[in-house]
Short mmCIF file of C-alpha atoms and ligand atoms in Angstrom, two decimals:
data_model
loop_
_atom_site.label_atom_id
_atom_site.label_comp_id
_atom_site.label_asym_id
_atom_site.label_seq_id
_atom_site.Cartn_x
_atom_site.Cartn_y
_atom_site.Cartn_z
CA UNK A 1 -14.50 -1.64 20.30
CA UNK A 2 -17.58 -0.11 18.36
CA UNK A 3 -20.72 -2.52 18.81
CA UNK A 4 -20.84 -5.15 16.33
CA UNK A 5 -23.48 -6.39 13.87
CA UNK A 6 -22.90 -9.79 12.19
CA UNK A 7 -19.89 -9.44 10.93
CA UNK A 8 -19.99 -5.87 11.74
CA UNK A 9 -21.52 -4.72 8.41
CA UNK A 10 -24.03 -1.86 9.96
CA UNK A 11 -27.38 -2.74 8.89
CA UNK A 12 -27.91 0.28 6.29
CA UNK A 13 -24.34 -0.68 4.38
CA UNK A 14 -25.33 -4.63 4.47
CA UNK A 15 -28.37 -3.46 2.84
CA UNK A 16 -26.84 -1.00 0.76
CA UNK A 17 -24.15 -4.40 -0.48
CA UNK A 18 -26.41 -6.38 -3.05
CA UNK A 19 -27.30 -2.40 -4.87
CA UNK A 20 -24.22 -1.71 -4.79
CA UNK A 21 -22.69 -0.72 -8.67
CA UNK A 22 -20.69 -3.72 -9.72
CA UNK A 23 -17.86 -3.84 -12.05
CA UNK A 24 -16.04 -7.27 -13.39
CA UNK A 25 -12.20 -6.99 -12.70
CA UNK A 26 -10.41 -7.69 -15.31
CA UNK A 27 -13.00 -9.23 -16.92
CA UNK A 28 -13.12 -11.92 -14.30
CA UNK A 29 -13.87 -11.26 -10.88
CA UNK A 30 -17.06 -9.04 -9.51
CA UNK A 31 -15.77 -6.06 -7.89
CA UNK A 32 -18.37 -3.43 -5.83
CA UNK A 33 -18.36 0.22 -5.65
CA UNK A 34 -18.18 1.94 -2.41
CA UNK A 35 -18.32 5.49 -1.70
CA UNK A 36 -16.62 5.84 -4.55
CA UNK A 37 -14.01 3.32 -4.41
CA UNK A 38 -13.35 -0.66 -5.84
CA UNK A 39 -13.80 -3.52 -3.87
CA UNK A 40 -14.15 -7.47 -4.06
CA UNK A 41 -17.08 -8.29 -1.47
CA UNK A 42 -14.96 -9.56 1.69
CA UNK A 43 -13.29 -7.01 1.52
CA UNK A 44 -15.37 -4.35 1.84
CA UNK A 45 -16.57 -6.67 4.73
CA UNK A 46 -13.64 -6.37 6.05
CA UNK A 47 -12.82 -2.44 4.99
CA UNK A 48 -16.08 -1.60 7.18
CA UNK A 49 -15.39 -3.58 9.71
CA UNK A 50 -12.48 -1.92 10.21
CA UNK A 51 -13.92 1.79 10.00
CA UNK A 52 -16.26 0.60 12.83
CA UNK A 53 -13.93 -0.79 15.24
CA UNK A 54 -10.56 0.02 14.63
CA UNK A 55 -9.79 2.46 17.48
CA UNK A 56 -6.01 3.90 16.65
CA UNK A 57 -3.74 4.88 19.72
CA UNK A 58 -1.94 7.91 19.73
CA UNK A 59 0.99 6.88 18.70
CA UNK A 60 0.38 4.34 16.26
CA UNK A 61 1.73 4.75 12.72
CA UNK A 62 -0.94 3.16 9.78
CA UNK A 63 1.30 2.97 6.23
CA UNK A 64 -2.26 3.84 3.46
CA UNK A 65 -1.29 2.63 0.16
CA UNK A 66 -2.84 1.64 -3.76
CA UNK A 67 -1.61 -1.46 -4.02
CA UNK A 68 1.56 -1.74 -5.74
CA UNK A 69 3.20 1.81 -5.13
CA UNK A 70 6.10 1.10 -3.38
CA UNK A 71 4.60 -0.42 0.44
CA UNK A 72 6.62 -2.89 0.39
CA UNK A 73 9.30 -1.25 0.22
CA UNK A 74 7.49 1.05 3.20
CA UNK A 75 6.85 -2.10 5.30
CA UNK A 76 10.62 -2.56 5.27
CA UNK A 77 11.67 0.71 6.04
CA UNK A 78 9.01 2.37 8.84
CA UNK A 79 10.00 -1.00 11.17
CA UNK A 80 13.29 -0.46 10.59
CA UNK A 81 13.31 2.96 11.71
CA UNK A 82 11.00 2.37 14.23
CA UNK A 83 12.68 -0.69 15.98
CA UNK A 84 16.42 0.57 15.33
CA UNK A 85 18.77 0.61 18.81
CA UNK A 86 21.58 2.86 16.73
CA UNK A 87 23.57 -0.08 16.85
CA UNK A 88 24.17 -2.33 14.06
CA UNK A 89 25.74 -6.08 13.24
CA UNK A 90 28.14 -5.81 10.44
CA UNK A 91 26.84 -9.19 8.92
CA UNK A 92 23.10 -7.49 9.37
CA UNK A 93 22.20 -10.95 11.65
CA UNK A 94 20.27 -8.80 13.92
CA UNK A 95 17.54 -7.76 11.29
CA UNK A 96 14.37 -9.32 11.25
CA UNK A 97 14.14 -8.93 8.16
CA UNK A 98 16.35 -11.37 7.11
CA UNK A 99 13.76 -14.13 8.44
CA UNK A 100 10.77 -12.11 8.14
CA UNK A 101 8.63 -10.61 4.94
CA UNK A 102 7.76 -7.13 5.02
CA UNK A 103 3.97 -7.90 5.95
CA UNK A 104 5.71 -9.28 8.82
CA UNK A 105 5.69 -6.24 10.42
CA UNK A 106 2.99 -4.14 9.26
CA UNK A 107 -0.35 -6.05 9.81
CA UNK A 108 -3.15 -4.83 6.79
CA UNK A 109 -6.10 -4.00 9.07
CA UNK A 110 -8.65 -5.07 6.92
CA UNK A 111 -6.64 -8.06 5.15
CA UNK A 112 -5.23 -9.94 8.41
CA UNK A 113 -6.88 -7.88 11.86
CA UNK A 114 -10.39 -6.80 10.47
CA UNK A 115 -10.68 -9.71 7.64
CA UNK A 116 -12.10 -12.50 10.15
CA UNK A 117 -13.19 -10.82 13.27
CA UNK A 118 -15.03 -7.74 14.80
CA UNK A 119 -13.16 -7.72 17.76
CA UNK A 120 -9.55 -9.05 17.25
CA UNK A 121 -7.33 -8.97 20.66
CA UNK A 122 -4.56 -6.67 19.77
CA UNK A 123 -3.28 -6.94 23.27
CA UNK A 124 0.33 -8.02 22.80
CA UNK A 125 1.14 -6.07 19.99
CA UNK A 126 3.85 -3.05 22.00
CA UNK A 127 3.62 0.29 20.93
CA UNK A 128 3.68 2.19 18.94
CA UNK A 129 2.02 -0.17 16.81
CA UNK A 130 2.71 -0.28 13.13
CA UNK A 131 -0.22 -0.83 10.94
CA UNK A 132 -0.90 -0.97 7.38
CA UNK A 133 -4.17 -0.40 4.56
CA UNK A 134 -4.74 -0.08 1.61
CA UNK A 135 -8.12 1.63 1.60
CA UNK A 136 -9.08 5.23 0.61
CA UNK A 137 -8.92 7.78 3.60
CA UNK A 138 -12.74 8.10 3.87
CA UNK A 139 -13.09 4.49 4.79
CA UNK A 140 -10.31 5.04 7.21
CA UNK A 141 -11.60 4.82 10.94
CA UNK A 142 -13.27 7.29 12.83
CA UNK A 143 -10.09 7.63 15.14
CA UNK A 144 -7.84 6.60 12.37
CA UNK A 145 -8.53 10.19 10.98
CA UNK A 146 -8.96 11.81 14.26
CA UNK A 147 -6.34 10.78 16.68
CA UNK A 148 -2.93 12.13 16.36
CA UNK A 149 -1.68 9.05 15.02
CA UNK A 150 0.54 9.52 12.26
CA UNK A 151 -0.20 7.94 8.71
CA UNK A 152 2.16 7.69 6.15
CA UNK A 153 0.86 7.82 2.34
CA UNK A 154 2.46 6.25 -0.99
CA UNK A 155 2.13 6.75 -3.85
CA UNK A 156 3.16 5.84 -7.90
CA UNK A 157 2.40 7.44 -11.27
CA UNK A 158 -0.70 5.00 -12.02
CA UNK A 159 1.37 3.77 -15.38
CA UNK A 160 3.73 2.56 -13.40
CA UNK A 161 1.05 0.71 -10.94
CA UNK A 162 -0.83 -0.88 -13.18
CA UNK A 163 1.76 -2.62 -15.46
CA UNK A 164 2.98 -3.46 -11.66
CA UNK A 165 -0.14 -5.00 -11.09
CA UNK A 166 -0.73 -6.61 -14.24
CA UNK A 167 2.85 -8.58 -13.59
CA UNK A 168 1.78 -9.36 -10.04
CA UNK A 169 -1.94 -10.79 -11.04
CA UNK A 170 -0.12 -13.00 -13.66
CA UNK A 171 2.59 -14.45 -11.51
CA UNK A 172 -0.16 -15.17 -8.87
CA UNK A 173 -3.11 -16.16 -10.49
CA UNK A 174 -4.11 -20.57 -11.05
CA UNK A 175 -2.25 -21.51 -14.35
CA UNK A 176 -6.08 -22.49 -15.07
CA UNK A 177 -6.88 -19.06 -15.97
CA UNK A 178 -3.80 -18.38 -18.29
CA UNK A 179 -1.94 -14.93 -18.18
CA UNK A 180 -4.65 -11.83 -18.21
CA UNK A 181 -4.59 -9.93 -21.45
CA UNK A 182 -3.31 -6.38 -20.50
CA UNK A 183 -6.35 -5.25 -22.74
CA UNK A 184 -9.00 -6.27 -20.60
CA UNK A 185 -6.53 -5.34 -17.50
CA UNK A 186 -6.29 -1.72 -18.36
CA UNK A 187 -9.79 -1.31 -19.48
CA UNK A 188 -10.18 -2.45 -16.23
CA UNK A 189 -7.76 -0.04 -14.43
CA UNK A 190 -9.01 3.28 -16.70
CA UNK A 191 -12.68 2.29 -15.60
CA UNK A 192 -10.92 2.35 -12.04
CA UNK A 193 -12.34 -0.97 -10.99
CA UNK A 194 -9.13 -1.96 -9.29
CA UNK A 195 -8.71 -2.91 -5.58
CA UNK A 196 -9.23 -0.32 -3.46
CA UNK A 197 -9.38 2.13 -6.99
CA UNK A 198 -9.35 4.54 -8.87
CA UNK A 199 -5.74 5.07 -7.56
CA UNK A 200 -5.89 8.94 -8.52
CA UNK A 201 -8.95 9.60 -6.22
CA UNK A 202 -7.32 7.35 -3.55
CA UNK A 203 -3.96 9.34 -3.48
CA UNK A 204 -5.79 12.81 -3.82
CA UNK A 205 -8.45 12.14 -0.64
CA UNK A 206 -4.31 11.31 1.61
CA UNK A 207 -3.39 14.20 -0.64
CA UNK A 208 -5.85 16.68 0.39
CA UNK A 209 -5.50 15.58 3.80
CA UNK A 210 -1.58 15.61 4.58
CA UNK A 211 -1.55 19.46 3.27
CA UNK A 212 -4.04 20.45 5.91
CA UNK A 213 -2.49 18.37 8.29
CA UNK A 214 1.50 17.60 7.00
CA UNK A 215 2.46 16.62 11.29
CA UNK A 216 0.12 13.83 10.39
CA UNK A 217 -0.34 12.82 6.95
CA UNK A 218 3.48 12.34 4.82
CA UNK A 219 2.65 12.12 1.78
CA UNK A 220 5.55 10.52 -0.41
CA UNK A 221 5.98 9.51 -3.69
CA UNK A 222 7.54 5.87 -4.68
CA UNK A 223 9.62 7.65 -7.79
CA UNK A 224 11.07 10.58 -5.55
CA UNK A 225 11.83 7.62 -3.26
CA UNK A 226 13.79 6.82 -6.26
CA UNK A 227 15.64 9.27 -7.17
CA UNK A 228 16.36 10.71 -3.81
CA UNK A 229 16.21 7.52 -1.17
CA UNK A 230 18.48 9.47 1.57
CA UNK A 231 16.27 12.69 1.40
CA UNK A 232 13.42 10.67 1.78
CA UNK A 233 14.27 8.25 4.77
CA UNK A 234 15.48 12.03 6.81
CA UNK A 235 12.36 13.54 5.97
CA UNK A 236 10.72 10.27 6.90
CA UNK A 237 12.54 9.43 10.21
CA UNK A 238 12.21 12.90 11.06
CA UNK A 239 8.23 12.61 10.83
CA UNK A 240 8.09 9.70 12.88
CA UNK A 241 9.60 11.26 15.17
CA UNK A 242 12.99 9.28 15.36
CA UNK A 243 15.37 11.43 13.42
CA UNK A 244 18.35 9.74 12.04
CA UNK A 245 21.70 11.26 14.34
CA UNK A 246 24.44 10.25 11.83
CA UNK A 247 24.57 9.03 7.99
CA UNK A 248 26.02 5.41 8.90
CA UNK A 249 22.17 4.55 10.31
CA UNK A 250 20.71 6.09 6.99
CA UNK A 251 23.39 4.08 4.36
CA UNK A 252 22.30 0.67 6.44
CA UNK A 253 18.67 0.99 7.15
CA UNK A 254 18.86 1.80 3.00
CA UNK A 255 21.04 -1.21 2.03
CA UNK A 256 18.61 -3.75 4.30
CA UNK A 257 15.33 -2.01 2.77
CA UNK A 258 16.96 -2.46 -0.89
CA UNK A 259 14.44 -4.03 -2.98
CA UNK A 260 18.34 -6.28 -4.48
CA UNK A 261 18.63 -7.53 -0.91
CA UNK A 262 15.03 -8.20 0.23
CA UNK A 263 14.76 -9.93 -3.18
CA UNK A 264 17.83 -12.42 -2.32
CA UNK A 265 17.43 -13.38 0.90
CA UNK A 266 15.64 -16.68 1.50
CA UNK A 267 12.73 -16.30 3.83
CA UNK A 268 11.69 -13.82 0.54
CA UNK A 269 12.36 -16.64 -2.29
CA UNK A 270 10.45 -19.25 -1.10
CA UNK A 271 7.58 -17.83 1.32
CA UNK A 272 4.15 -17.72 1.31
CA UNK A 273 2.11 -15.12 2.78
CA UNK A 274 -0.19 -17.14 5.20
CA UNK A 275 -2.67 -14.32 5.21
CA UNK A 276 -3.57 -14.24 1.14
CA UNK A 277 -1.46 -17.18 0.61
CA UNK A 278 0.55 -15.06 -2.07
CA UNK A 279 4.06 -16.39 -2.89
CA UNK A 280 6.60 -13.29 -1.04
CA UNK A 281 8.90 -13.20 -3.77
CA UNK A 282 6.14 -11.57 -6.02
CA UNK A 283 6.38 -8.97 -3.96
CA UNK A 284 9.66 -7.66 -5.47
CA UNK A 285 10.69 -6.90 -9.19
CA UNK A 286 11.92 -4.56 -11.27
CA UNK A 287 11.51 -1.82 -8.90
CA UNK A 288 12.27 0.83 -12.12
CA UNK A 289 10.90 3.72 -12.63
CA UNK A 290 9.40 4.63 -16.16
CA UNK A 291 8.87 0.59 -16.90
CA UNK A 292 5.15 0.86 -18.45
CA UNK A 293 7.28 1.66 -21.20
CA UNK A 294 8.01 -1.88 -21.69
CA UNK A 295 4.16 -2.84 -21.69
CA UNK A 296 2.14 0.29 -22.99
CA UNK A 297 1.31 1.47 -26.31
CA UNK A 298 1.59 5.45 -27.01
CA UNK A 299 -2.21 5.38 -27.26
CA UNK A 300 -2.84 3.42 -23.95
CA UNK A 301 0.19 6.00 -22.29
CA UNK A 302 -2.20 9.19 -23.65
CA UNK A 303 -5.28 7.02 -22.50
CA UNK A 304 -4.90 6.90 -19.14
CA UNK A 305 -2.42 10.15 -18.89
CA UNK A 306 -5.66 12.03 -19.83
CA UNK A 307 -7.58 10.51 -17.24
CA UNK A 308 -5.21 11.16 -14.52
CA UNK A 309 -4.63 14.53 -15.73
CA UNK A 310 -8.30 15.46 -15.37
CA UNK A 311 -9.13 13.72 -11.84
CA UNK A 312 -6.28 15.78 -10.34
CA UNK A 313 -7.65 18.98 -11.80
CA UNK A 314 -7.72 21.51 -9.76
CA UNK A 315 -5.57 20.51 -7.20
CA UNK A 316 -1.92 20.70 -6.89
CA UNK A 317 -1.12 16.79 -7.07
CA UNK A 318 1.44 16.07 -9.65
CA UNK A 319 2.44 11.84 -9.68
CA UNK A 320 5.98 11.14 -10.49
CA UNK A 321 8.89 13.55 -9.10
CA UNK A 322 9.83 17.14 -9.49
P1 A3P B 401 7.50 -3.33 -9.93
O1 A3P B 401 6.42 -4.04 -10.20
O2 A3P B 401 7.23 -1.87 -10.81
O3 A3P B 401 8.82 -3.66 -9.89
P2 A3P B 401 3.56 -2.92 -3.40
O4 A3P B 401 5.28 -3.08 -2.39
O5 A3P B 401 2.85 -1.69 -3.08
O6 A3P B 401 3.04 -4.07 -3.61
O7 A3P B 401 4.63 -2.25 -4.90
C1 A3P B 401 5.28 -3.41 -5.26
C2 A3P B 401 6.21 -2.51 -6.55
O8 A3P B 401 6.96 -1.80 -5.34
C3 A3P B 401 7.13 -3.74 -7.40
O9 A3P B 401 7.06 -2.77 -8.28
C4 A3P B 401 8.11 -4.05 -6.67
O10 A3P B 401 9.32 -4.66 -7.90
C5 A3P B 401 8.59 -3.11 -5.67
N1 A3P B 401 9.09 -2.92 -4.40
C6 A3P B 401 8.86 -4.30 -3.45
N2 A3P B 401 10.01 -3.75 -2.47
C7 A3P B 401 10.76 -2.73 -3.14
C8 A3P B 401 11.79 -2.33 -2.77
N3 A3P B 401 12.48 -2.60 -1.43
N4 A3P B 401 12.13 -1.07 -3.15
C9 A3P B 401 12.17 -0.50 -3.85
N5 A3P B 401 11.02 -1.23 -5.11
C10 A3P B 401 10.48 -1.93 -4.58
#
């Protein structure tokens, strides 16, 4: 672990903190912009702590994403791939997902591990350790970038991610705040003022790295997982060094991690995440590609598509499935 200043914000960054550009997220919550990305102050603090102090091991697996891009699906799939024994009980009673929300298997670097301390004790984590993060590539610790640890990245059409996030927030804000109007939410999102946004820049950072080092970073798209779950799952398992030996394993894991199943489990219907206080059920909604059509006007669609196109100009990244 590296040496820590109080809360381990490097002195220069701590000084910068108050002078950082500020934006109101959905007109309500103050966000700050750091190195091109938007954070709430506590999240930035924890992210900087993780960047300074997280020592990745070569066999770690880190799941990275922007919020609402399919992270929960991967939080279920990756541990199921990594921890499988090759045998599955027919009634699924051997499945840890039965009693635990997927968050339990891939702790968040900035929302849990480094949230309250610069020196967390990770000695009881067994290898291969599994983590997740929402930070952009440039905010990963040096060892996460340079070691042989694997990074799985998932992204999604920004329009669907935005609509998913808008619903997520509306089910989680205190009733006193009322419903967050979609127009204000959309305005913020278009400016990139969204946790860890702009989503397009976030995806582009990981995409470019994945092109240079495909053995280190696997770049996945929610739409492709939905279109060809078996093919994508096999690709993921091979990337993680745990290729499937038969189709039965693939089918079983896809079923165990399916939205339909996870949504119906008691733990996910009634549980609450102890770290962020969010009801587990709000992590599972429709899981449809193109659901934005039910919430965005044609003008909103055109505006966001144009922003996305501009941001991706000159790159090979295209959102959605091919
Ligand atoms: P929708 O709101 O469009 O339904 P994240 O996990 O990054 O927060 O993303 C949440 C989105 O992924 C939500 O999309 C949610 O319904 C969907 N999702 C959650 N678990 C899933 C699963 N097991 N399979 C497919 N989609 C899932």
